Amino acid sequence: MENYLDSLNPAQRAAVEYCDGPQLVIAGAGSGKTRVLTMKIAYLLQHGYEPSDIIALTFTKKAATEMQNRIQELVGAGRARRLWMGTFHSLFSRILRREAERIGFPHDFTIYDQQDSRNLVKAIIKEMGLDDKQYKPNSIQAIISNAKNNLVTPSMYMANRELIMYDQQARRPRTSEIYVNYWNRCQQAGAMDFDDLLLYTNILFRDHPDVLQFYQDYFKYVLVDEYQDTNRAQHMIVEQLSRQHRHLCVVGDDAQSIYSFRGANIRNILDLSKQIPDIKIFKLEQNYRSTQNIVDAANSLISKNREQIRKTIFSQKERGSLLRLSGSYSDLEEAYQVAQRIEALHKQEGFHYADCAVLYRTNAQSRTLEEALRKRGIEYRIFGGLSFYQRKEIKDVLAYLRLIINPADEESFKRVVNYPARGIGDTTVGKLVEAMRTTGTNLFEVCSDPVGHSVAVNRGTEKKLTDFAQMIRHFQELNQTLNAYELTSRVVIESCIKADLAGDTSIEAKSRRENVEELLTAIQTFVISGAEEGNEHTQLVDFLADVSLSGDVEPNEDENTNHDYVAMMTIHQAKGLEFQNVFIVGIEEDLLPSDMSIDEPNGVEEERRLFYVAITRAEQNCFLSYARSRFRNGQSKACRPSRFLKDIDQRFVQTLSSPTSSYGDGGFSTGGGTFGESRTVGTFSNSYRPEPQRPAEQPRRSVLDLNHPRKVATRPTDALSHETSITFGGHLLEKGTRIVHDRFGKGTITDLSGTADNARINVHFDTMGDKTLLLKFAKFTLDK
DNA sequence: TAGGATAACTTTTTT
DNA sequence: AGTTATCCTA
């Protein structure tokens, strides 16, 4: 602890020791950013600051947890715990709860996740009688989110000519009204969405100078991680909080700004030195993570971006292996190759599976990879996808809990009022909503006394409604005496959720039951750890607050759990992580860069940064791959290698294999290697040796006419007679004929059978093994 | 109103 | 491909 500063290089040390005013630390990939932040906090604690004086903001819960753990090691758990450390969303929701009544919210307001918020937007569009083709809920939600991230309230939106004009041109003139209604409905429901947490913090500070004054004074030191990912709302919070003491430490890397879709504004970091002229800039340029080849390759890529803070990232590690690029015919084959290489790394080079990560642009890509790994018996774990708390059965239980805490919560009410089924259908709920809108109360009030709110329902329905309200009230009473775990157990039983799931014999229902059990376990764990920290009576409200902002639960791991698995995740999720071996797959046009990004301003630059982030995750080996065809949205589509592959200086790349295209070529040529060679690649040479360029693709091959297979045989179709040859589409097929298949790549025909529509061939594919193809459907061409 | 069957749509990334 | 929305029937 005494000499921990000695472990830092001069640049890092300078950044840690400078505490005289605002500072900006530009921290290149792998430059020890987290280390500097944690050391700095330890340094501050050693120099007279109390833990509670310090607020340290991160973007992900994972980052917060990691930093918390590292600081615990330096200063002990007791002190570390008293730091204000966490995500923007979680820390400011805490402050908002404390100050809730100042901005007209109950202190136990609900937090709407994006699904809740989309449902509400959708409901409002419907209620307004608008066409949801014109007013797409997703787009409207994005517009509202964007407005909030830029601190534009509904009234400001209404008053903004530019926005209104834009909406008119986009043929959705009533967007601003939807925003107003959405805003009011959230308020009525006592609910905030993710963006509200930041926006209302700003509103709180704006409308209550005494509150701002208090926190400005309270936080003596403000630290922010990943500043390149802040949006305007976050930027303003930081700016205001640090205005008084001016002890601000902002860390970030403009080259790794990848969250603009969430409102992040790279200008926040690029322009910071203009906004705060006396801000002191520190640059961490030495990369401790990756080999020189990896760093150089990444640098050459990112240099193609226009706007960035100048810096020279370098590595003093060994030169290392070149990046290895391989192309394949299809996503299937790509996955196969990745699995094959991981196995080679494991068996031949002694790497653990846990040293390997497969990174992709979209979650949907994980399926194919998953299958390939499973076939080889390689352990893997997929991160992300839909989190535990987003599963239907979990959201159902949570909705009950949320409703108990905050009966005004509209989305939770709608979710469970008829689950399990109790005869309260859409029609009735529609009437309740109507009454809610006219009387200005919330759904639960209306439900408790439908007739009093002049809802036209019959006796039976009225009873169903009041019974439901009564049940929720009963749970509220239980919540006074029971802890969160005990209460939830009762809720699951008395709401009949348990019975409903038990009555379902399907396989999925079994896993739902297990998930509900797991939720109960998670709650109990929460209660127990709460007790350990001195909270005798852990409240349900605490659990819910925790859940809604905490991406996912860690699966319970004991000593029986296997820890040696390949990590599979999106590139976004990989940020901040590092692996010995990184596989970046699907480096194709329309995927990386994503086709969604291409017409966005600066969209392609952001995608390039994303690729940069992916490459810089690798310590030793970085494998790049693309496929020529890929299943997307249910059908196979031709793909071209990404433009970004050309952005990397080819001196740092070795081409392992590239498929000869069975489609027209996209004009990309890396040369080198035939498909057949790819199976022999198992050793990884460390030589620094650019591949010689070879002539590009061979001419286009003819494709059999798939829609109109010609009848070739005239004999009656005797079942699967063996044939020595079959003519098909004007070509002669016989044993030994080489073919190129759309998805399986190259192979040799080993057997032929059947005739006419029933004709089929057995093929041994070079990498994909033996397959039987029905000629009528198979998509292949002759090789040569 | 419930539940099944068909149609439609989706897909960028996450707090 | 897979999920979700909508429609239709009982």
Tab-separated table of C-alpha atoms (C1' of nucleotides) in Angstrom, chain A residues 89 261-262 361 363 418 423 427-428 573 596, chain B residues 1-3 8-15:
chain	number	residue	atom	x	y	z
A	89	HIS	CA	-28.304	5.765	-13.235
A	261	PHE	CA	-27.174	5.359	-30.087
A	262	ARG	CA	-27.786	5.923	-26.435
A	361	ARG	CA	-21.687	-7.190	-33.723
A	363	ASN	CA	-26.493	-10.920	-30.459
A	418	ASN	CA	-55.137	-10.475	-15.870
A	423	GLY	CA	-61.383	-12.740	-16.554
A	427	THR	CA	-62.093	-4.364	-23.075
A	428	THR	CA	-62.302	-3.886	-19.346
A	573	GLN	CA	-20.141	-5.899	-23.989
A	596	MET	CA	-28.277	0.885	-39.630
B	1	DT	C1'	-63.062	-13.418	-22.788
B	2	DA	C1'	-59.671	-17.131	-23.696
B	3	DG	C1'	-56.803	-19.532	-26.365
B	8	DA	C1'	-46.186	-9.858	-39.613
B	9	DC	C1'	-42.141	-8.198	-38.376
B	10	DT	C1'	-37.724	-8.041	-36.810
B	11	DT	C1'	-32.457	-6.937	-35.744
B	12	DT	C1'	-27.402	-2.760	-33.464
B	13	DT	C1'	-25.360	-1.967	-29.807
B	14	DT	C1'	-27.426	-0.941	-23.290
B	15	DT	C1'	-28.368	1.898	-18.515
